[in-house]
């Protein structure tokens, strides 16, 4: 059985998970707290831009908002990779977040490509 979750709901759920992860990170070293702020900003921005796209003034504006969300998803992937590869966090605790950021990125790439091809 597959559930149809919208990209809006998925990115909002992801943002909630990012907020919780950053709350955990804020208990760490100063370096971890700095990365946490970057991750929090980019990770919550994905959903905000997807939501903003719903009020786009034109198809071009809609695509633009989704492309901004994609850039934020890629930035979020970067911060998660840094945290994992620098061993500031346990890989298994953040691997699922990274996997979801990658999946959201793929959805946004496919969506913008499909819309541009129209």
XYZ file of C-alpha atoms in Angstrom:
118
model
C 0.000 0.000 0.000
C 1.413 3.380 -0.982
C 0.386 6.595 0.652
C 0.189 9.745 -1.400
C 1.846 12.428 0.678
C 2.168 15.812 -0.973
C 5.530 17.520 -1.346
C 4.108 20.267 0.896
C 3.378 17.797 3.695
C 6.627 15.945 3.162
C 8.779 19.071 3.368
C 6.885 20.271 6.451
C 7.433 16.915 8.159
C 11.101 17.118 7.171
C 11.336 20.622 8.685
C 9.938 19.317 11.980
C 12.578 16.569 11.985
C 15.288 19.159 11.234
C 14.099 21.326 14.139
C 14.325 18.331 16.489
C 17.771 17.390 15.167
C 19.012 20.959 15.620
C 17.666 21.027 19.159
C 19.836 17.948 19.804
C 22.835 19.562 18.063
C 22.524 22.724 20.133
C 23.550 20.699 23.178
C 26.954 20.022 21.599
C 30.149 21.978 21.008
C 30.268 25.518 19.625
C 31.161 24.115 16.173
C 28.148 21.832 16.273
C 25.897 24.736 17.313
C 27.133 26.859 14.385
C 26.418 24.047 11.913
C 23.061 23.536 13.602
C 22.032 27.118 12.788
C 22.962 26.637 9.120
C 21.090 23.326 8.981
C 18.041 24.806 10.697
C 17.875 27.710 8.242
C 18.240 25.649 5.075
C 16.270 22.609 6.262
C 13.197 24.614 7.212
C 13.452 26.862 4.153
C 12.716 23.973 1.771
C 9.123 23.629 2.925
C 8.651 27.387 3.209
C 9.561 27.805 -0.456
C 7.372 24.893 -1.540
C 4.498 26.464 0.395
C 5.251 29.869 -1.128
C 5.132 28.309 -4.617
C 1.449 27.575 -4.037
C 0.804 31.324 -4.177
C 2.979 31.906 -7.224
C 1.887 34.698 -9.529
C 2.771 32.793 -12.713
C 4.040 29.397 -13.876
C 7.530 30.924 -14.118
C 7.282 32.176 -10.519
C 6.072 28.707 -9.408
C 9.103 27.034 -11.012
C 11.407 29.671 -9.513
C 10.117 28.967 -5.975
C 10.581 25.225 -6.466
C 14.124 25.832 -7.714
C 14.871 27.857 -4.577
C 13.525 24.953 -2.514
C 15.859 22.639 -4.460
C 18.860 24.864 -3.695
C 17.935 24.772 -0.007
C 17.581 20.973 -0.148
C 21.068 20.691 -1.629
C 22.468 23.017 1.023
C 20.766 20.916 3.703
C 22.368 17.784 2.241
C 25.741 19.512 2.481
C 25.357 20.415 6.173
C 24.147 16.901 7.008
C 27.087 15.372 5.116
C 29.506 17.652 6.988
C 28.057 16.683 10.355
C 28.268 12.977 9.502
C 31.693 13.002 7.815
C 33.291 15.121 10.549
C 31.912 12.602 13.050
C 30.208 15.342 15.061
C 27.113 13.133 14.997
C 26.599 9.390 14.831
C 25.972 8.438 11.219
C 22.958 6.256 11.994
C 21.225 9.131 13.817
C 21.416 11.461 10.802
C 21.493 9.056 7.842
C 17.694 8.979 7.516
C 17.552 12.786 7.485
C 20.171 12.860 4.733
C 18.263 10.202 2.803
C 15.041 12.247 3.051
C 16.849 15.420 1.942
C 18.116 13.480 -1.083
C 14.619 12.160 -1.878
C 13.067 15.624 -1.593
C 15.801 16.950 -3.887
C 15.002 14.279 -6.484
C 11.288 15.107 -6.337
C 12.005 18.817 -6.808
C 14.366 18.125 -9.745
C 11.747 15.932 -11.426
C 8.971 18.458 -10.766
C 10.847 21.461 -12.143
C 12.043 19.486 -15.162
C 8.499 18.328 -15.928
C 7.121 21.862 -15.595
C 9.842 23.342 -17.828
C 9.173 20.718 -20.499
C 5.515 21.792 -20.775
